[in-house]
Coordinates of C-alpha atoms and ligand atoms in Angstrom, one line a residue:
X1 CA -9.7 6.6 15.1
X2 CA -8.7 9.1 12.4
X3 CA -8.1 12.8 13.3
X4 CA -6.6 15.2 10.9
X5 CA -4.4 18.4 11.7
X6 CA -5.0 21.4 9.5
X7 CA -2.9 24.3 11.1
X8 CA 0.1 23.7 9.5
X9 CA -2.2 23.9 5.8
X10 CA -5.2 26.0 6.7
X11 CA -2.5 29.5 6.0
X12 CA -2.7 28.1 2.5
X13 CA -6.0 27.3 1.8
X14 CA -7.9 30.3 2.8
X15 CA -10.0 31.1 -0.2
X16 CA -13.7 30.8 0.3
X17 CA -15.3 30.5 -2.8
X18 CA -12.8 27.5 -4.1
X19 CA -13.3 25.7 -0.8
X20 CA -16.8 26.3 -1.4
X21 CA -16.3 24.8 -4.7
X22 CA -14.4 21.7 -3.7
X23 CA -17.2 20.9 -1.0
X24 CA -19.6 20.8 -3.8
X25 CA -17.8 18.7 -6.1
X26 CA -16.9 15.9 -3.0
X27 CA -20.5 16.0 -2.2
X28 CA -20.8 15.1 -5.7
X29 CA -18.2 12.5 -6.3
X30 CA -19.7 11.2 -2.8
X31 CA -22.7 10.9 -4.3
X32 CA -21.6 9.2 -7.0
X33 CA -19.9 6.9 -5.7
X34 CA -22.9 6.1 -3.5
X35 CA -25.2 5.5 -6.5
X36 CA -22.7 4.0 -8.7
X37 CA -22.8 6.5 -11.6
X38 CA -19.0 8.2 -11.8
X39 CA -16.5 6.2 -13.9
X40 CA -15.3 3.0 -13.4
X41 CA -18.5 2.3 -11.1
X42 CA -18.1 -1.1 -12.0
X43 CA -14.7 -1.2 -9.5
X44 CA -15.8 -0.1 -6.6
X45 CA -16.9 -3.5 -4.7
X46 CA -14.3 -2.3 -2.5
X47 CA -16.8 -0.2 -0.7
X48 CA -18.6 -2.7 0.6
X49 CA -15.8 -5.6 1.2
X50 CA -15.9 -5.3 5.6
X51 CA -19.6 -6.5 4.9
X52 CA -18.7 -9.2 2.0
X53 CA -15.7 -10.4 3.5
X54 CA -17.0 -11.4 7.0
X55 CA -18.5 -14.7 5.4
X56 CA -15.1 -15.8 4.7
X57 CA -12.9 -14.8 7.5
X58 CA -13.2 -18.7 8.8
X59 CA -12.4 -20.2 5.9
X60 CA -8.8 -17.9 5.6
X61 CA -8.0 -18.4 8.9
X62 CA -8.2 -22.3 8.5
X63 CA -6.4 -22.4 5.7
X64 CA -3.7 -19.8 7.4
X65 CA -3.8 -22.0 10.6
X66 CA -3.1 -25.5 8.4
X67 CA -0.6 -24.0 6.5
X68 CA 1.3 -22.3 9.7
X69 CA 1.3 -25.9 10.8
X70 CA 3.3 -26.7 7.6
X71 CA 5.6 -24.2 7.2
X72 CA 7.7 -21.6 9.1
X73 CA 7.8 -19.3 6.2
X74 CA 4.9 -17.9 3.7
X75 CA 6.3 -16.9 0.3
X76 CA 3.8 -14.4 -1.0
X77 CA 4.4 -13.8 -4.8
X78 CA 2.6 -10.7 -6.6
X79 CA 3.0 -6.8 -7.6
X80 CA 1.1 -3.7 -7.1
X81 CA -2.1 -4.0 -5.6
X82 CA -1.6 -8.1 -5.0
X83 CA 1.1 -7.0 -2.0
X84 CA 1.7 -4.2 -1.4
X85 CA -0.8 -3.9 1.3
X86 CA -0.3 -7.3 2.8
X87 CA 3.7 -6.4 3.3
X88 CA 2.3 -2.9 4.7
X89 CA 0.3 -4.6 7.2
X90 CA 2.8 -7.0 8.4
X91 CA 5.6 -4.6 8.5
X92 CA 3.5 -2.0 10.5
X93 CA 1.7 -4.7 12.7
X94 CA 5.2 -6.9 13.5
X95 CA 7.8 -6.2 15.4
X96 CA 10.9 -4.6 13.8
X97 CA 13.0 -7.9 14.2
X98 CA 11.4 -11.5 13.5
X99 CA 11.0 -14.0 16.6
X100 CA 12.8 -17.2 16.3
X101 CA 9.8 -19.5 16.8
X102 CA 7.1 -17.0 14.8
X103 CA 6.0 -17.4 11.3
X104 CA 7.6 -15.4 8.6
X105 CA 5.9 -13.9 5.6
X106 CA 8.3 -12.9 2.2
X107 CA 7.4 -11.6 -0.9
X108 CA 8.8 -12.1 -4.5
X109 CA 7.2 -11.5 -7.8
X110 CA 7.4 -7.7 -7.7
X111 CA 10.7 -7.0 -9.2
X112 CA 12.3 -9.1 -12.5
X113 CA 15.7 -9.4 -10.7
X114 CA 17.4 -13.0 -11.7
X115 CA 19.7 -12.1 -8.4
X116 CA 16.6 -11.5 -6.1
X117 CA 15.6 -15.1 -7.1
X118 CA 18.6 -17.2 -6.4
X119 CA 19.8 -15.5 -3.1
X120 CA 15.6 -16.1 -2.3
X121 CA 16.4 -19.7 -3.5
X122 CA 19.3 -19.8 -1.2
X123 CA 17.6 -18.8 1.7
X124 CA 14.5 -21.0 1.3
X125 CA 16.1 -24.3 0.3
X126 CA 16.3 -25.3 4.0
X127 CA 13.0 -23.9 5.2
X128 CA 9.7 -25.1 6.0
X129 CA 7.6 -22.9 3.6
X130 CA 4.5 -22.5 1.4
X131 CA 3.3 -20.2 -1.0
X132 CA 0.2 -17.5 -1.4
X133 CA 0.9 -16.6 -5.4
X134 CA -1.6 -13.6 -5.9
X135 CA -2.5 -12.2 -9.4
X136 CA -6.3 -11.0 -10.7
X137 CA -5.5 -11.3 -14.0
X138 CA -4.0 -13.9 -13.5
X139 CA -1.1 -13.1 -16.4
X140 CA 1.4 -10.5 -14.9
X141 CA 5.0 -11.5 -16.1
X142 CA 7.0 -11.1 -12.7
X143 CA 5.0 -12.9 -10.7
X144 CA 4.7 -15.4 -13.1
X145 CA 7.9 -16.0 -13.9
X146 CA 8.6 -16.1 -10.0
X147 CA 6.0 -18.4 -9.0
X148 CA 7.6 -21.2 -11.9
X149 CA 10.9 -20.6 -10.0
X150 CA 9.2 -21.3 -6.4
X151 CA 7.0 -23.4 -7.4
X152 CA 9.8 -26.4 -8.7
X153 CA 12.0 -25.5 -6.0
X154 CA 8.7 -26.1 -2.8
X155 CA 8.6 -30.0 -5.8
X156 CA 12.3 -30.7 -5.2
X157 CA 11.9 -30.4 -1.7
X158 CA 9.0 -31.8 -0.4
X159 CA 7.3 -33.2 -3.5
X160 CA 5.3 -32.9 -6.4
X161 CA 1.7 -34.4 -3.9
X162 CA 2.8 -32.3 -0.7
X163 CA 3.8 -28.8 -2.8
X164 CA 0.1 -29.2 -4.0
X165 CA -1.1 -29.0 -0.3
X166 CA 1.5 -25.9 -0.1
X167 CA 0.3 -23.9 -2.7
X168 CA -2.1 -21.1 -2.4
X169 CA -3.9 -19.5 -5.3
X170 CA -5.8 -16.0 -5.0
X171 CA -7.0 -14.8 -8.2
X172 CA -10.1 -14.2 -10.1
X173 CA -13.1 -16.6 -9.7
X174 CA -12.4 -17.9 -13.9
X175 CA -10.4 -16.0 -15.8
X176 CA -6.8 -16.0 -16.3
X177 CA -3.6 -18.8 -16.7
X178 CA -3.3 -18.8 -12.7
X179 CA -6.8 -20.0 -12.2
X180 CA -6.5 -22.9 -15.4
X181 CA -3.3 -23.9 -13.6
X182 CA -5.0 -23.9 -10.2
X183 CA -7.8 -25.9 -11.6
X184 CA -5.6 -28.6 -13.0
X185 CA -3.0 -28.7 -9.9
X186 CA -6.2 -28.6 -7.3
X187 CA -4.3 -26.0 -5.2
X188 CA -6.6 -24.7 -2.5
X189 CA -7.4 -20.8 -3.9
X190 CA -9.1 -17.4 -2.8
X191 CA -11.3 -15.5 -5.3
X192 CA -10.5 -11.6 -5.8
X193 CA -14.0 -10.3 -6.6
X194 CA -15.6 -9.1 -10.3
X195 CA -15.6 -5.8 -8.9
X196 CA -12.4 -4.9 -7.2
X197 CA -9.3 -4.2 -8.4
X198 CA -5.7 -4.5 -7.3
X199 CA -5.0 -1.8 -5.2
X200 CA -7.9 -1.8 -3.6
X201 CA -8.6 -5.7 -2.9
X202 CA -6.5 -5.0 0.6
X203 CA -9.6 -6.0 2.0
X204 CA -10.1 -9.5 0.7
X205 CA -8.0 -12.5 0.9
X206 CA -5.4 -10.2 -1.0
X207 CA -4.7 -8.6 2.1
X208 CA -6.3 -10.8 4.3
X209 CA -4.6 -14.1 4.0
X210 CA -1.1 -13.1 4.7
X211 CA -2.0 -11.2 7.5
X212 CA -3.6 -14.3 9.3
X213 CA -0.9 -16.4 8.3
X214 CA 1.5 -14.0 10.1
X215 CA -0.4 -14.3 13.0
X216 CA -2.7 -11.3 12.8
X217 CA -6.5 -10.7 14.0
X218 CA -8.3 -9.9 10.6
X219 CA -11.7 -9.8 11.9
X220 CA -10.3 -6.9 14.1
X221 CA -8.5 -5.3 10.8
X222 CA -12.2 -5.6 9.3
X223 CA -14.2 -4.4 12.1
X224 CA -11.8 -1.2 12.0
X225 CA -12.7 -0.5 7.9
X226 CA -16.1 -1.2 8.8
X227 CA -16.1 1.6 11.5
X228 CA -14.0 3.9 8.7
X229 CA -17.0 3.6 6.7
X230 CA -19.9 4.3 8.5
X231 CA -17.7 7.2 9.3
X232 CA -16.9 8.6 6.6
X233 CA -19.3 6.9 4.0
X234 CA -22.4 5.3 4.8
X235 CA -23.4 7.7 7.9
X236 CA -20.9 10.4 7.4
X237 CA -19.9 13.2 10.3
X238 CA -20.7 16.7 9.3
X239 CA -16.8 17.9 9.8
X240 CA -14.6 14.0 9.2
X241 CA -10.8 14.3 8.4
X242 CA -11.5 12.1 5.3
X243 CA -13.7 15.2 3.6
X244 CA -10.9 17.9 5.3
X245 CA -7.9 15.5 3.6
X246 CA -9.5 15.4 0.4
X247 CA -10.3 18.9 0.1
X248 CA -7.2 20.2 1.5
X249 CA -5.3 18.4 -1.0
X250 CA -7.1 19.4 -4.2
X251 CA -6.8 23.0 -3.1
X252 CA -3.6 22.8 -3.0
X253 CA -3.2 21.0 -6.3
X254 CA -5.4 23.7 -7.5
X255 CA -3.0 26.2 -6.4
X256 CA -0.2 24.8 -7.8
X257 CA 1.4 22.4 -5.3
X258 CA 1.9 19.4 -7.7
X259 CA 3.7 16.8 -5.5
X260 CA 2.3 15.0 -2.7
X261 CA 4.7 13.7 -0.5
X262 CA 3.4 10.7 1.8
X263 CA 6.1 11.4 5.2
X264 CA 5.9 9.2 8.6
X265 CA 8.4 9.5 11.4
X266 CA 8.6 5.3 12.0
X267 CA 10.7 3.3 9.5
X268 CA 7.5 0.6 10.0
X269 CA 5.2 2.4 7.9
X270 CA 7.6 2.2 4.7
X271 CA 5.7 -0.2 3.0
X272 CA 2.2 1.8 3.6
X273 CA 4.1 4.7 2.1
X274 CA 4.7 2.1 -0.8
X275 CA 1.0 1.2 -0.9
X276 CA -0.6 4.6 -0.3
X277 CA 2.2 5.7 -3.3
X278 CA 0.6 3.2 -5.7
X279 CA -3.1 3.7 -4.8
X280 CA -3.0 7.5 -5.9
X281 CA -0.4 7.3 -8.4
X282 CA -1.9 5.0 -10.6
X283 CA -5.5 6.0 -9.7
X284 CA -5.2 9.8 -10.2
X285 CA -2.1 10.0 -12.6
X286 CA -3.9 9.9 -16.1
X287 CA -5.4 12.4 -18.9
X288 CA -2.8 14.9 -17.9
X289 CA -3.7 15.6 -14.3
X290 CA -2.4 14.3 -11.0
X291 CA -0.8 15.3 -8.3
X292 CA 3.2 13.2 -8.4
X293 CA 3.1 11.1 -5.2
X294 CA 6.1 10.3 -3.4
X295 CA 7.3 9.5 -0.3
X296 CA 9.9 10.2 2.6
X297 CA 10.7 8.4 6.0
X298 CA 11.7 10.6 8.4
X299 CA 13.7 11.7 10.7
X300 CA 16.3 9.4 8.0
X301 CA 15.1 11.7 4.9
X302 CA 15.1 14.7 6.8
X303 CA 18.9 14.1 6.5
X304 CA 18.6 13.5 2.0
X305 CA 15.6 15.3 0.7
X306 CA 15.4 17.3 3.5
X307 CA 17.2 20.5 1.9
X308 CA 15.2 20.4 -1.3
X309 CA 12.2 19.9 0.9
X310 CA 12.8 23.3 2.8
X311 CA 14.1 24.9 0.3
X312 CA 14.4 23.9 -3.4
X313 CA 11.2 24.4 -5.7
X314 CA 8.1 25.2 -4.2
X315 CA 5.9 22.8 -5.7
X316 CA 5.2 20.4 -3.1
X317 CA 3.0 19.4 0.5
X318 CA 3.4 16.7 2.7
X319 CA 0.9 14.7 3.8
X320 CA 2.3 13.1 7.2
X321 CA 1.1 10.0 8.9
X322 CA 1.9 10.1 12.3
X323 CA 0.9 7.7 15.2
X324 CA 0.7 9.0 18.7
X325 CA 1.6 6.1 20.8
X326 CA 4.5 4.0 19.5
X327 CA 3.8 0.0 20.6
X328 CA 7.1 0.1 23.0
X329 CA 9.3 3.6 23.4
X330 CA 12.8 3.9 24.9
X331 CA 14.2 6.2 27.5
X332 CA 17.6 7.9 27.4
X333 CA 19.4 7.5 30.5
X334 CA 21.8 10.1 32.2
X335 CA 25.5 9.4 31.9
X336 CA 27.9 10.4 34.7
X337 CA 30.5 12.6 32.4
X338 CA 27.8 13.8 30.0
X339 CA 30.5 13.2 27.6
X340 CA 28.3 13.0 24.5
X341 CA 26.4 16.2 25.9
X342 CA 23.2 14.4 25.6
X343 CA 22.2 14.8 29.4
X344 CA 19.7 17.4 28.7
X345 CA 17.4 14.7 27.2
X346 CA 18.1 12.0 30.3
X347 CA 14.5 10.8 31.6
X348 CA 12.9 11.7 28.0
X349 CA 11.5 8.6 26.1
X350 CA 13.0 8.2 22.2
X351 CA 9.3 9.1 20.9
X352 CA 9.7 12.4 22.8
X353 CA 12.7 13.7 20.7
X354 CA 10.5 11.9 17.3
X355 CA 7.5 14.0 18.0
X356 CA 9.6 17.3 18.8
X357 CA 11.3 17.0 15.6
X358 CA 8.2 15.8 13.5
X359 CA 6.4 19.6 15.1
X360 CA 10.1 21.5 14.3
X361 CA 9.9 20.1 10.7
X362 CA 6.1 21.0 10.4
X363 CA 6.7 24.7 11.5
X364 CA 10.1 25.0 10.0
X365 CA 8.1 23.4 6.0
X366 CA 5.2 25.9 6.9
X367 CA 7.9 28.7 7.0
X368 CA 9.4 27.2 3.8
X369 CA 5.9 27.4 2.1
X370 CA 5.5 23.7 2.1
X371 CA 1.9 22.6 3.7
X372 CA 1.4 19.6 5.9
X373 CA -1.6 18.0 6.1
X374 CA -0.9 15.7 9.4
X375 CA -3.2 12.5 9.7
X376 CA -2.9 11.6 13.4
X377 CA -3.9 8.0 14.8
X378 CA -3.6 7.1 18.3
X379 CA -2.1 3.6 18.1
X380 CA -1.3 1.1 15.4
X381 CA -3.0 -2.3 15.7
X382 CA -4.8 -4.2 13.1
X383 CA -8.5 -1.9 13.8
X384 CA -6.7 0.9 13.3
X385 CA -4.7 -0.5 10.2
X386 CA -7.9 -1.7 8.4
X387 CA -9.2 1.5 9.1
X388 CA -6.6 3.4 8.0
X389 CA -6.9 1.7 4.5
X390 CA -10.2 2.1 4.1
X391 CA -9.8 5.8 4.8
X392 CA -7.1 6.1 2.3
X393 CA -9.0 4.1 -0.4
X394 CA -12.4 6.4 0.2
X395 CA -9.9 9.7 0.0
X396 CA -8.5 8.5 -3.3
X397 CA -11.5 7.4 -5.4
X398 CA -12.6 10.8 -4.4
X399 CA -9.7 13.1 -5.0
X400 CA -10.1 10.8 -8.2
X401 CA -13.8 11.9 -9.2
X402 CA -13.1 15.6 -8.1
X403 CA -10.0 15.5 -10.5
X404 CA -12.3 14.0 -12.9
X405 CA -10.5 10.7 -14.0
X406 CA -11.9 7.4 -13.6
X407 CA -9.6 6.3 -10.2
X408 CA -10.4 2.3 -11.3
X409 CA -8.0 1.6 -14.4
X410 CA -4.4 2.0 -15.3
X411 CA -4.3 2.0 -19.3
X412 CA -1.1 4.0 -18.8
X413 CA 1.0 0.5 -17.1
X414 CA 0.3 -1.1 -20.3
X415 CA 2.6 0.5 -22.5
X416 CA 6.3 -0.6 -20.8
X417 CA 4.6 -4.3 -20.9
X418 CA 3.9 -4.0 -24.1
X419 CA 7.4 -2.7 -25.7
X420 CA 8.8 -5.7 -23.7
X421 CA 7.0 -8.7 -24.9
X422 CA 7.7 -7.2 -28.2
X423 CA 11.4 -6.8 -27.6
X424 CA 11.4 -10.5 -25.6
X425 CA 9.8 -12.0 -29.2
X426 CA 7.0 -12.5 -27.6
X427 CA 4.0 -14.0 -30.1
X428 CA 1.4 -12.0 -30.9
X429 CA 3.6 -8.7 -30.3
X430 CA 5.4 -8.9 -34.0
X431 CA 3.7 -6.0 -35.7
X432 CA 5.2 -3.5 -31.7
X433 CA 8.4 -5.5 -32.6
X434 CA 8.5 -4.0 -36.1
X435 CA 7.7 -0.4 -35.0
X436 CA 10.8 0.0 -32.2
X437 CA 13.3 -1.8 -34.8
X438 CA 12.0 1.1 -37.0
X439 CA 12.5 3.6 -34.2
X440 CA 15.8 2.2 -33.2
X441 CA 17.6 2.5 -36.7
X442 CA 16.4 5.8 -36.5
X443 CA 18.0 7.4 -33.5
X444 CA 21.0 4.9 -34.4
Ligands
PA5_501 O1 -4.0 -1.8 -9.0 C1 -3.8 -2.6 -9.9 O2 -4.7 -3.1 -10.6 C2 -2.4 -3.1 -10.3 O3 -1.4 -2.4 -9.5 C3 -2.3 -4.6 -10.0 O4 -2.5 -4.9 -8.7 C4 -0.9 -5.1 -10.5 O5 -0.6 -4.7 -11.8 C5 -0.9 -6.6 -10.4 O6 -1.8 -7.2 -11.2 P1 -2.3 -8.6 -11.1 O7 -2.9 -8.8 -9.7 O8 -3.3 -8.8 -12.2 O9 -1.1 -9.5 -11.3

């Protein structure tokens, strides 16, 4: 489902006795992660989710399909892992513009913007909706505060009784405020399993619950992680693209090229950009090391960052996601007067003139001394998104292991929160209050 391009990289990976290396050390970190004995082995439930998660495929359809017959619109409140790869499915799986009659997902909770809310507010006060509020922990402030907003504006409109029958918790099995509040409301909830964490619970009702809602087969987005990890995991192919993509882009870190840039050629797979951005960036950015992931949609970026891309410091390699068949294409027709001087493309579809730029911009970065690593599917439907995650997920827990970090925490996303809550007079947060007074009458 999966096939990787390496000519536009292999010029720049050519010595034998590191690729030799790297094999040995994803062997490893395979191995590892097999048996359960690398760092943070006590996250990686992930690995086996398309086998957990078929048991409960029913039940999240139900609850999608009895919801759907409540509401037009799904508000789906979290941050980071808890939606960014429901909003990357949806977006890549939809159509660009929304029917009239077909259900419509929206997110909140993953910004603190005051404005965000009300024009939300605004545009939900006469809608049908429910909500999916998704935290593990349970605590995170912007989803929090978010979901105290929704949640009294879904009581002023249909009720206190009916907003209950709205509301849909996915958090941990026990811990946490949104599971006490769950408890005592009796909203219907999801459990995010012990062992997975945020951004890589795609595959549970995370991920999963959303995408039915909006109308999407899930058994078919499981079935398609399941196939990625016999593939690459459980039964593995000698030569797979997940072992050349991992090794192709610690050699290159190895040599120097510290930025990863995540590029697709359809505006549709912004928000897996988003998703793939967080999975590595807060998995492999720690102790020091880490590649800096970013992204770029082009041809649109092509026309911004494209300049420093060819030509300002070398330091960086794309990584490009590219689907062969778009789901509809467009062809240019032939005008009479040829005014616009565009005739020589008549009969060509619009996905023509995408690919020939996307293999322009590969030879013209390879001249530049900017690798590509292309990752090709053939379509985009929900097998191939599921596998497509589960592909990326595998890569980065062991890019993670052969960079030697634990890919599983984030101790680094603690600090901002915790300046905050000291600045917001938060209890329990005097003594961090104390220390940036200090700091500030310092630098005043
Ligand atoms: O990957 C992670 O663990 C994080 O990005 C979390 O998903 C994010 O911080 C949200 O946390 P929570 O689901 O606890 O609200």
């Amino acid at each position: 489902m999966i096939d990787v391009r390496l000519e536009h990289v292999r010029p720049f990976v050519q010595d034998k006795k590191s690729i030799a290396d790297l094999e040995r050390r994803i062997a490893n970190a395979k191995k590892a992660l097999a048996e359960k004995k690398g760092p943070g082995s006590a996250f990686t439930g992930w690995l086996d989710l398309p086998a957990r998660m078929r048991e409960e495929l029913d039940r999240i359809r139900s609850v999608a399909a009895r919801q759907r017959e409540k509401s037009d619109v799904l508000l789906v409140i979290g941050i980071g892992g808890s939606y960014l790869g429901a909003r990357a499915a949806l977006e890549a799986l939809d159509a660009y513009f929304p029917k009239d009659d077909g259900p419509e997902v929206i997110f909140a909770g993953h910004n603190i913007s005051g404005e965000y809310l009300e024009d939300l507010r605004d545009y939900l006060r006469h809608k049908r909706f429910s909500i999916n509020v998704i935290s593990k922990s349970g605590t995170t402030t912007e989803p929090a505060i978010a979901f105290r907003f929704f949640r009294r504006l879904l009581e002023e409109t249909v009720g206190v009784g009916e907003a209950r029958e709205r509301i849909v918790v996915t958090t941990d099995a026990a811990k946490g405020a949104l599971r006490e509040l769950a408890q005592k409301e009796g909203y219907e909830t999801f459990v995010i399993p012990d062992d997975v964490g945020g951004r890589y619970s795609f595959l549970t009702p995370v991920g999963l619950f959303p995408v039915a809602f909006g109308g999407h087969d899930i058994a078919a987005v499981i079935a398609g992680a399941e196939n990625a990890r016999k593939r690459y995991f459980a039964n593995p192919e000698s030569e797979n693209p997940l072992d050349a993509y991992v090794l192709h882009r610690n050699a290159l870190y190895a040599a120097g090229k510290k930025i990863e840039l995540f590029v697709h050629y359809e505006p549709k797979f912004s928000h897996l950009a988003e998703w793939w951005k967080q999975l590595f960036g807060e998995s492999e950015g720690k102790d020091g090391k880490g590649l800096f992931v970013a992204n770029a949609s082009f041809t649109t970026d092509l026309h911004s960052l494209g300049q420093y891309i060819q030509e300002g410091e070398r330091h960086l390699f794309a990584t490009v996601f590219s689907v062969k068949r778009p789901r509809r294409d467009a062809v240019i027709k032939e005008e009479k007067d040829d005014s616009d001087n565009l005739n020589y493309l008549a009969g060509m579809t619009v996905d023509t003139v995408n690919k020939k730029a996307m293999e322009g911009t590969l030879i013209a970065h390879e001249s530049g001394n900017v690798p590509s690593i292309v990752i090709e599917t053939e379509e985009m439907d929900a097998r191939t998104f599921g596998h497509v995650i589960y592909f990326f997920e595998l890569a980065c827990a062991l890019s993670g292991y052969v960079l030697g970090v634990n890919p599983f925490d984030q101790p680094g996303v603690e600090a901002y929160k915790r300046n905050m809550f000291a600045l917001l007079g938060k209890k329990g947060f005097e003594d961090c209050a104390r220390e940036l007074e200090q700091r500030m009458k310092k630098t005043r």
